[in-house]
XYZ file of C-alpha atoms in Angstrom:
601
model
C -22.662 16.145 3.565
C -24.241 14.465 6.566
C -21.905 14.977 9.516
C -22.042 12.275 12.206
C -21.937 13.272 15.821
C -18.334 13.916 16.770
C -17.903 11.343 19.473
C -15.331 8.684 20.177
C -16.610 5.162 19.892
C -16.188 2.810 22.807
C -13.795 0.698 20.735
C -11.228 3.444 20.979
C -11.175 3.241 24.760
C -10.209 -0.408 24.455
C -6.947 0.579 22.844
C -5.900 2.688 25.815
C -2.806 4.679 25.092
C -2.745 3.458 21.511
C -5.337 6.003 20.464
C -4.855 8.670 23.090
C -2.125 10.312 21.021
C -4.178 12.947 19.259
C -2.793 16.378 18.424
C -1.074 16.678 21.779
C 1.360 13.834 21.150
C 4.935 14.881 21.912
C 7.582 13.996 19.344
C 9.803 11.068 20.154
C 13.417 11.797 20.959
C 15.565 11.907 17.837
C 18.044 9.117 17.243
C 21.429 10.474 16.281
C 21.033 12.804 13.327
C 17.517 11.726 12.332
C 14.609 14.146 12.803
C 12.194 13.442 15.615
C 9.080 11.440 14.803
C 5.656 12.795 15.655
C 2.403 11.204 14.440
C 0.463 14.429 13.867
C 1.250 17.963 12.735
C -0.848 20.863 11.474
C 0.076 24.097 9.729
C 0.320 25.976 6.463
C 2.323 25.592 3.280
C 1.812 21.876 2.784
C 2.193 18.581 4.624
C 3.906 15.195 4.327
C 3.201 11.959 6.180
C 5.237 8.771 5.833
C 6.582 6.011 8.055
C 10.027 7.629 8.245
C 11.188 11.008 9.544
C 14.101 11.368 7.113
C 11.779 10.691 4.181
C 9.102 13.110 5.408
C 11.797 15.755 5.910
C 12.964 15.278 2.318
C 9.445 15.980 1.082
C 9.023 18.997 3.356
C 12.304 20.463 2.087
C 10.986 20.262 -1.467
C 7.707 21.953 -0.491
C 9.577 24.625 1.433
C 11.712 25.401 -1.613
C 8.647 25.886 -3.823
C 8.133 22.422 -5.245
C 4.650 20.983 -5.519
C 3.060 17.842 -4.072
C 4.234 15.636 -6.950
C 7.824 16.830 -6.591
C 7.688 16.238 -2.841
C 6.143 12.774 -3.276
C 8.994 11.672 -5.551
C 11.619 13.028 -3.134
C 9.909 11.296 -0.206
C 9.620 8.011 -2.121
C 13.293 8.123 -3.116
C 14.294 8.666 0.519
C 12.083 5.745 1.590
C 14.100 3.645 -0.865
C 17.076 4.368 1.395
C 15.521 4.122 4.862
C 12.757 1.599 4.055
C 14.653 -0.589 1.571
C 12.763 -3.738 2.612
C 9.431 -2.140 1.672
C 10.148 0.133 -1.281
C 12.755 1.229 -3.795
C 13.570 1.437 -7.469
C 13.451 -2.359 -7.691
C 9.676 -2.300 -7.072
C 6.463 -0.604 -8.176
C 3.311 1.077 -6.953
C 0.285 3.274 -7.576
C 0.233 7.082 -7.638
C -3.048 8.988 -7.111
C -3.008 12.751 -7.722
C -5.510 15.550 -7.144
C -4.919 18.605 -9.343
C -6.175 21.755 -7.611
C -6.431 23.705 -10.890
C -8.641 21.221 -12.692
C -10.174 19.681 -9.531
C -9.585 16.274 -11.105
C -8.137 13.098 -9.653
C -5.789 11.162 -11.933
C -3.650 8.080 -11.417
C -0.510 6.303 -12.572
C -0.414 2.503 -12.549
C 3.237 1.671 -11.939
C 2.677 -1.985 -11.119
C 5.390 -4.495 -12.029
C 4.830 -6.769 -15.027
C 5.588 -10.407 -15.767
C 8.083 -11.375 -18.465
C 6.749 -11.870 -21.979
C 7.349 -15.613 -21.604
C 5.199 -16.000 -18.463
C 2.287 -18.429 -18.603
C -0.471 -19.444 -16.208
C 1.814 -22.205 -14.914
C 4.713 -19.868 -14.070
C 4.750 -21.079 -10.457
C 3.974 -24.732 -11.138
C 6.171 -27.762 -11.601
C 4.756 -30.995 -12.980
C 1.299 -29.502 -12.627
C 1.733 -28.718 -8.913
C 2.365 -25.262 -7.392
C 5.889 -24.845 -6.080
C 6.329 -23.971 -2.371
C 5.631 -20.293 -1.787
C 9.107 -19.769 -0.295
C 10.677 -20.896 -3.575
C 8.717 -18.241 -5.443
C 9.372 -15.598 -2.839
C 13.167 -15.886 -2.736
C 13.968 -16.305 -6.391
C 14.427 -14.660 -9.759
C 11.158 -16.315 -10.773
C 9.138 -13.909 -8.619
C 10.752 -10.725 -9.947
C 8.624 -8.474 -12.151
C 9.796 -5.545 -14.252
C 10.173 -2.657 -11.768
C 7.671 0.166 -12.194
C 8.766 2.733 -9.595
C 11.313 4.652 -11.712
C 8.857 4.884 -14.605
C 6.143 6.035 -12.172
C 8.347 8.936 -11.065
C 8.941 9.937 -14.672
C 5.253 9.708 -15.588
C 4.171 11.783 -12.588
C 6.877 14.411 -13.011
C 6.320 14.730 -16.765
C 2.587 15.236 -16.229
C 2.441 17.356 -13.067
C 5.874 18.020 -11.580
C 7.870 21.264 -11.582
C 11.370 20.188 -10.534
C 14.010 18.072 -12.338
C 14.526 14.517 -11.171
C 18.184 15.090 -10.278
C 17.166 17.773 -7.785
C 14.497 15.562 -6.200
C 16.856 12.594 -5.868
C 19.590 14.634 -4.185
C 18.257 14.333 -0.593
C 17.967 10.548 -0.968
C 21.402 10.355 -2.574
C 22.918 12.258 0.355
C 21.015 10.107 2.855
C 22.357 6.940 1.232
C 25.902 8.284 1.090
C 26.058 9.889 4.558
C 23.831 7.367 6.358
C 20.649 7.275 8.401
C 20.152 6.186 11.988
C 19.136 2.544 12.482
C 15.998 2.120 14.579
C 14.439 -0.942 16.182
C 12.094 -1.534 13.244
C 14.932 -1.616 10.703
C 16.907 -4.012 12.889
C 13.932 -6.325 13.492
C 13.073 -6.439 9.790
C 16.696 -7.288 9.006
C 16.664 -10.010 11.641
C 13.448 -11.494 10.204
C 15.209 -11.789 6.838
C 18.628 -12.834 8.117
C 18.395 -16.405 6.842
C 17.423 -15.235 3.355
C 19.859 -12.320 3.156
C 22.920 -14.360 4.142
C 22.484 -16.567 1.074
C 23.145 -13.648 -1.313
C 26.636 -12.124 -0.960
C 25.643 -8.654 -2.221
C 22.669 -8.563 0.148
C 24.678 -9.869 3.095
C 27.467 -7.363 2.485
C 24.998 -4.470 2.522
C 22.536 -5.447 5.230
C 24.586 -7.887 7.355
C 28.093 -6.400 7.299
C 30.509 -8.816 8.873
C 27.611 -11.222 9.307
C 26.079 -9.080 12.056
C 22.730 -7.350 12.361
C 22.728 -3.532 12.255
C 22.928 -1.948 15.704
C 20.126 0.372 16.827
C 21.509 3.913 16.949
C 24.295 3.228 14.449
C 24.577 4.897 11.057
C 23.632 2.829 8.002
C 25.197 3.816 4.693
C 24.498 2.582 1.171
C 27.112 4.094 -1.181
C 26.062 1.853 -4.082
C 22.508 3.220 -3.939
C 23.854 6.770 -3.693
C 25.774 6.153 -6.908
C 22.696 4.621 -8.553
C 20.576 7.668 -7.641
C 23.311 9.944 -8.993
C 23.261 7.998 -12.261
C 19.483 8.301 -12.515
C 19.812 12.015 -11.845
C 22.209 12.369 -14.767
C 20.565 9.986 -17.225
C 16.922 9.867 -16.129
C 14.861 6.909 -14.975
C 15.275 5.275 -18.379
C 18.662 4.101 -17.102
C 16.829 1.403 -15.147
C 15.233 0.055 -18.337
C 18.184 0.144 -20.743
C 21.934 0.260 -20.336
C 24.258 -1.019 -17.574
C 21.718 -0.908 -14.703
C 19.197 -2.828 -16.795
C 21.865 -5.365 -17.711
C 22.697 -5.858 -14.037
C 19.005 -6.387 -13.184
C 18.573 -8.981 -15.912
C 21.728 -10.811 -14.841
C 20.606 -10.901 -11.186
C 17.205 -12.328 -12.170
C 18.362 -14.887 -14.717
C 21.419 -15.989 -12.720
C 20.641 -15.171 -9.102
C 23.883 -14.252 -7.288
C 23.676 -16.969 -4.629
C 26.402 -17.916 -2.167
C 27.865 -21.221 -3.431
C 27.626 -22.586 0.119
C 23.897 -21.872 0.372
C 21.540 -24.848 0.445
C 18.464 -22.810 -0.511
C 16.698 -23.578 -3.800
C 16.808 -20.276 -5.689
C 15.028 -20.502 -9.014
C 16.092 -18.269 -11.895
C 13.636 -15.983 -13.646
C 13.143 -15.342 -17.335
C 13.227 -11.545 -17.346
C 14.987 -10.074 -20.394
C 16.278 -6.721 -21.540
C 13.374 -6.608 -23.952
C 10.930 -6.917 -21.038
C 12.575 -3.936 -19.351
C 12.604 -1.828 -22.504
C 8.935 -2.606 -23.164
C 7.727 -1.455 -19.725
C 5.211 1.382 -19.594
C 3.151 2.896 -16.823
C -0.561 3.419 -17.382
C -2.362 6.711 -16.918
C -5.958 5.819 -16.141
C -9.108 7.062 -14.498
C -9.470 6.396 -10.773
C -12.286 4.467 -9.170
C -14.990 6.708 -7.728
C -17.908 6.198 -5.363
C -20.105 8.642 -3.497
C -20.188 8.126 0.269
C -22.109 10.337 2.699
C -22.056 13.140 0.120
C -18.309 12.836 -0.453
C -16.487 11.606 -3.550
C -14.015 8.822 -2.752
C -11.326 8.217 -5.392
C -8.805 5.393 -5.462
C -6.867 3.038 -7.718
C -8.580 1.068 -10.469
C -7.453 -2.392 -11.622
C -4.789 -3.764 -11.870
C -5.205 -2.897 -8.195
C -8.227 -4.283 -6.405
C -7.963 -1.572 -3.757
C -10.334 0.951 -5.271
C -13.024 -1.506 -6.316
C -13.020 -3.429 -3.026
C -12.985 -0.407 -0.722
C -15.583 1.228 -2.973
C -17.932 -1.763 -2.944
C -17.689 -2.035 0.847
C -18.477 1.673 1.238
C -21.498 1.294 -1.041
C -22.724 -1.634 1.060
C -22.249 0.254 4.323
C -23.793 3.534 3.207
C -27.293 2.114 3.755
C -26.575 1.874 7.507
C -26.106 4.742 9.971
C -22.786 3.534 11.347
C -22.462 6.512 13.679
C -25.449 5.292 15.705
C -24.419 1.647 16.154
C -22.877 0.237 19.348
C -19.264 -0.899 18.907
C -19.986 -4.605 18.385
C -22.590 -4.001 15.689
C -20.402 -1.412 13.966
C -17.516 -3.871 13.841
C -19.865 -6.663 12.696
C -21.092 -4.573 9.746
C -17.531 -3.657 8.811
C -16.428 -7.303 8.926
C -19.335 -8.561 6.835
C -18.992 -5.837 4.194
C -15.288 -6.695 3.950
C -16.074 -10.405 3.613
C -18.536 -9.782 0.788
C -16.363 -7.377 -1.151
C -13.363 -9.731 -0.920
C -15.474 -12.576 -2.307
C -16.288 -10.409 -5.321
C -12.700 -9.195 -5.652
C -11.385 -12.745 -5.902
C -13.752 -13.680 -8.708
C -13.684 -10.554 -10.843
C -10.548 -8.440 -10.397
C -7.288 -8.906 -12.265
C -5.236 -7.026 -14.838
C -7.816 -5.466 -17.220
C -5.304 -5.701 -20.074
C -5.539 -9.481 -19.815
C -9.005 -10.224 -18.379
C -12.413 -8.595 -18.535
C -12.900 -6.718 -15.240
C -16.412 -5.280 -14.652
C -15.116 -2.258 -12.734
C -18.132 -0.008 -13.309
C -20.596 -2.692 -12.242
C -18.564 -3.656 -9.157
C -18.824 -0.031 -8.048
C -22.520 0.275 -8.772
C -24.965 0.869 -5.934
C -27.352 -1.692 -7.419
C -24.744 -4.411 -7.046
C -23.831 -3.267 -3.535
C -27.473 -3.402 -2.483
C -27.823 -6.919 -3.900
C -24.868 -8.016 -1.782
C -25.494 -5.912 1.314
C -28.825 -7.604 1.942
C -26.840 -10.711 2.963
C -25.825 -9.000 6.199
C -27.846 -9.811 9.298
C -27.338 -8.260 12.720
C -27.778 -11.552 14.603
C -25.651 -13.975 12.573
C -22.439 -14.254 10.600
C -21.829 -15.165 6.982
C -19.675 -18.210 6.280
C -16.398 -17.983 4.342
C -15.410 -18.663 1.708
C -18.486 -16.796 0.519
C -19.622 -17.185 -3.082
C -19.235 -14.085 -5.253
C -22.087 -12.112 -6.730
C -22.547 -11.261 -10.407
C -22.061 -7.498 -10.849
C -23.402 -7.614 -14.395
C -26.636 -9.282 -13.343
C -27.185 -8.585 -9.640
C -29.581 -10.897 -7.837
C -30.876 -9.859 -4.438
C -28.952 -11.703 -1.706
C -27.665 -14.134 -4.324
C -24.363 -15.609 -5.397
C -22.886 -16.379 -8.777
C -21.072 -19.659 -8.752
C -18.724 -21.518 -6.489
C -16.945 -19.917 -3.552
C -13.149 -19.731 -3.639
C -10.715 -18.900 -0.835
C -8.682 -15.699 -0.850
C -5.140 -16.375 -2.043
C -2.081 -15.313 -0.069
C -0.601 -11.852 -0.492
C 2.524 -10.503 1.228
C 2.018 -7.936 3.960
C 4.610 -5.250 3.396
C 4.788 -2.041 1.364
C 4.931 1.638 2.356
C 2.650 4.624 1.839
C 3.098 8.382 1.748
C 0.677 11.285 1.510
C 1.502 14.841 0.497
C -0.328 18.151 0.101
C 1.096 21.477 -1.076
C 0.310 25.175 -0.620
C -1.777 25.229 -3.808
C -4.065 22.417 -2.671
C -2.605 19.628 -4.827
C -2.609 16.227 -3.085
C -0.756 12.949 -3.665
C -1.592 9.562 -2.159
C 1.137 7.113 -3.190
C 1.642 3.458 -2.210
C 4.832 1.715 -3.312
C 6.317 -1.684 -2.612
C 8.768 -4.486 -3.334
C 6.175 -7.020 -2.025
C 7.456 -9.200 0.861
C 9.558 -7.529 3.536
C 12.929 -7.683 1.832
C 11.397 -8.444 -1.565
C 13.154 -11.287 -3.350
C 16.187 -10.861 -1.040
C 18.278 -10.310 -4.188
C 20.301 -7.088 -4.107
C 21.491 -6.084 -7.565
C 25.290 -6.320 -7.137
C 26.942 -2.906 -7.119
C 23.609 -1.053 -7.317
C 22.403 -1.031 -3.706
C 18.723 -1.936 -4.155
C 16.646 -5.052 -3.646
C 14.551 -6.573 -6.404
C 10.843 -7.146 -5.889
C 9.061 -10.482 -5.706
C 5.750 -9.012 -6.903
C 4.914 -11.870 -9.242
C 4.109 -13.950 -6.155
C 0.953 -11.797 -5.952
C -0.346 -13.906 -8.830
C -2.283 -17.034 -7.924
C 0.133 -19.957 -8.193
C -2.839 -22.051 -9.323
C -6.594 -21.365 -9.565
C -7.928 -20.475 -6.113
C -10.471 -23.314 -6.415
C -10.760 -26.084 -9.030
C -13.158 -25.166 -11.799
C -13.553 -21.553 -10.645
C -12.286 -18.876 -13.059
C -9.327 -17.034 -11.538
C -8.555 -13.626 -13.086
C -5.203 -13.433 -11.298
C -3.195 -16.217 -12.906
C 0.166 -15.228 -14.438
C 0.425 -14.302 -18.095
C 2.811 -12.615 -20.545
C 3.397 -8.980 -19.619
C 0.557 -9.194 -17.097
C 0.323 -7.126 -13.926
C -0.394 -9.168 -10.767
C -3.451 -8.106 -8.819
C -2.665 -5.720 -5.979
C -4.542 -4.543 -2.896
C -2.924 -1.122 -2.735
C -5.570 1.534 -2.148
C -4.141 5.067 -2.181
C -7.275 7.151 -1.634
C -8.291 10.809 -1.957
C -11.639 12.102 -0.677
C -13.245 15.271 -2.080
C -16.166 17.404 -1.019
C -17.596 19.689 -3.725
C -14.456 19.152 -5.790
C -11.984 20.056 -3.055
C -9.850 17.674 -0.978
C -11.064 16.611 2.448
C -8.432 13.981 3.185
C -6.102 11.443 1.623
C -5.096 8.125 3.175
C -3.360 4.863 2.390
C -1.469 2.024 4.026
C 0.903 -0.882 3.505
C -0.111 -4.403 4.484
C -0.825 -6.615 1.463
C -4.487 -7.562 1.342
C -4.971 -5.920 4.749
C -4.453 -2.580 2.990
C -8.062 -2.695 1.845
C -9.522 -3.251 5.289
C -7.128 -0.739 6.861
C -8.067 2.058 4.460
C -11.738 1.185 4.827
C -11.529 1.205 8.625
C -9.681 4.536 8.725
C -12.306 6.109 6.450
C -15.171 4.766 8.554
C -13.531 5.756 11.817
C -13.080 9.325 10.658
C -16.142 9.915 8.478
C -18.744 7.865 10.363
C -17.507 7.530 13.911
C -16.201 11.073 14.287
C -12.595 10.240 15.183
C -9.833 12.757 14.493
C -7.753 11.436 11.609
C -4.766 10.481 13.765
C -7.068 8.560 16.137
C -8.799 6.822 13.219
C -5.332 5.728 12.082
C -4.316 4.598 15.576
C -7.544 2.746 16.437
C -7.282 -1.073 16.861
C -7.861 -2.878 13.581
C -9.621 -5.945 12.270
C -9.203 -7.509 8.840
C -11.678 -9.911 7.231
C -10.741 -11.132 3.734
C -13.353 -13.816 2.976
C -11.659 -16.194 5.382
C -13.005 -18.422 8.133
C -11.757 -16.072 10.848
C -11.075 -12.351 11.111
C -7.649 -11.080 12.111
C -7.690 -8.626 15.033
C -5.037 -6.660 16.825
C -4.431 -7.231 20.565
C -6.683 -4.398 21.773
C -9.658 -6.048 20.080
C -8.595 -9.607 20.871
C -8.549 -8.733 24.571
C -11.764 -6.710 24.531
C -15.348 -7.587 25.517
C -16.408 -6.778 21.958
C -14.804 -10.002 20.752
C -17.059 -12.106 22.993
C -20.144 -10.211 21.814
C -19.279 -10.940 18.200
C -18.347 -14.564 18.861
C -21.847 -14.990 20.305
C -23.311 -14.312 16.848
C -20.837 -16.569 15.049
C -17.819 -14.394 14.311
C -14.445 -16.108 14.649
C -11.133 -14.373 15.265
C -7.409 -14.937 15.201
C -4.782 -12.546 16.613
C -2.458 -10.431 14.500
C 0.017 -8.242 16.405
C -0.057 -5.442 13.840
C -2.222 -4.638 10.818
C -1.134 -1.943 8.358
C 0.717 1.337 8.928
C -1.416 4.148 7.550
C -0.651 7.772 6.808
C -2.933 10.607 5.786
C -3.334 14.314 5.201
C -6.445 16.384 5.864
C -7.568 19.870 4.881
C -8.796 21.637 8.015
C -11.671 24.164 7.953
C -9.314 27.074 8.736
C -7.161 26.324 5.672
C -4.358 24.498 7.457
C -3.146 21.057 6.442
C -2.998 18.267 8.995
C -0.603 15.371 8.492
C -1.195 12.136 10.426
C 0.752 8.884 10.806
C 0.927 5.888 13.102
C 1.740 6.587 16.758
C 2.995 3.013 17.360
C 2.765 0.615 14.388
C 6.012 0.044 12.461
C 7.830 2.067 15.114
C 5.585 5.074 14.589
C 5.291 7.315 11.569
C 6.341 10.864 10.791
C 3.932 13.730 10.128
C 5.329 17.145 9.147
C 4.073 20.487 7.831
C 5.959 23.353 6.216
C 4.867 26.120 8.622
C 3.548 24.683 11.913
C 3.105 28.006 13.697
C 1.214 30.115 11.190
C 1.288 31.414 7.654
C 4.713 32.294 6.261
């Protein structure tokens, strides 16, 4: 592997305290009974990183008791369903990437939600016109069959060592006894207050007495505790058949709306048969070679692995470690723009459309697209896609189409165990707060993942692989990633953020592998996100920096975004320790923990 010079790029200095956290960061003061949050930890016996301290602690407890990375990932995910209910939970889905230390193989589980069997390409149209996005977002129409419970079963059956009931117990206790409300939970509730108040079950849970939760108070969810207990007794199949399934179907087909609400809440067409028919998919990961490392991620139905992989292939021809900050950022932006143009044209659910995954990840195709990048000028979006099956140097393949909207929430966790197994797992209910529909008596929100489909073709006359269809999985941007060197893990990363997930994961990888940043600093560094759009989103530290003016001088355009993504990662250190890393600031800061921080047990 070619190791770049270990130096901090000038961009990092622009972020000031944002990236000065490093390994010396002190933990924040605990709130009530919650563990303290710290963004970085290193030690032996395994590691967990997530956005939430209670969830990370649940995973660490499993590792400490002898469970493996898969067991700990399920326990962490279940706890996030309690403390991060607006981002994850058993009403949603996700993608699970696993490195097996015995076989030195990376394998994946596609637990993406699916459309009802009756869905057609016009699911979100009325009289030939797309309905307003808000009417798809807050509705039964946007709800797909949840995949998270089935993902847990698939992962545990294949690689786990502990029974589900044992792994759900920490989350069950957390839901029953309560967790401490922080500013992020309150602000996310406030942002959804208008939606939540229109659904009595949701309002009762998240707006008790019509009021927002108070920072520092204890939040309890006894209905979810009971639901977890039922899954522990009966297994995850209880979500897909029986009383819980019946309650899900009823909530989708007859949304439980307050009679006084004026909101248009469209019913969905989900049936018990749709739930019973749901299956996860075990499939090969995407894989590209980058700087002598093997980078594995999620294959379609997610676009994360193909888009990150294509961008890495484009960028590998340039020594990014030697570029000044403006040129480094320019190359990153242009590679992102190109790979998003190709994503929009070619990536969808491979069960329904022909996705040229192998060709998209080919170096020949990347070279044919990378030659579009010039150091002294900017490409124009929307950029036309290339043809991965017949690459033409610096050429396009048809009409350009804009990137369609994708919600910007989700959560991500990364886990490693004492044996060297690693999990990178991204899970979601789509928008913050999902559909806003809490299943009455069950304590969890339903997803609105079907709004990740294109409501109509992105451009007239341009083939769109992401239109709805019967049983189809909507395209995702989730990119849980594991990086190996000579068959052994180097690091694992991932992030929430809708389509910004792709650029976040890419930027973290480049910051660490090319620019020499410690993993926690690569996570904390100020972000940009270009998704084949006229302007690139940038966080405040870049918006206010001299680098922006340098890039605007060669044609780049920008728009501010206060926060992009919320990454976590784990890294195998040369001395055999694991390092866990999370956000110092974004989403209220993340939680990194290890089993034995002070030495071997």
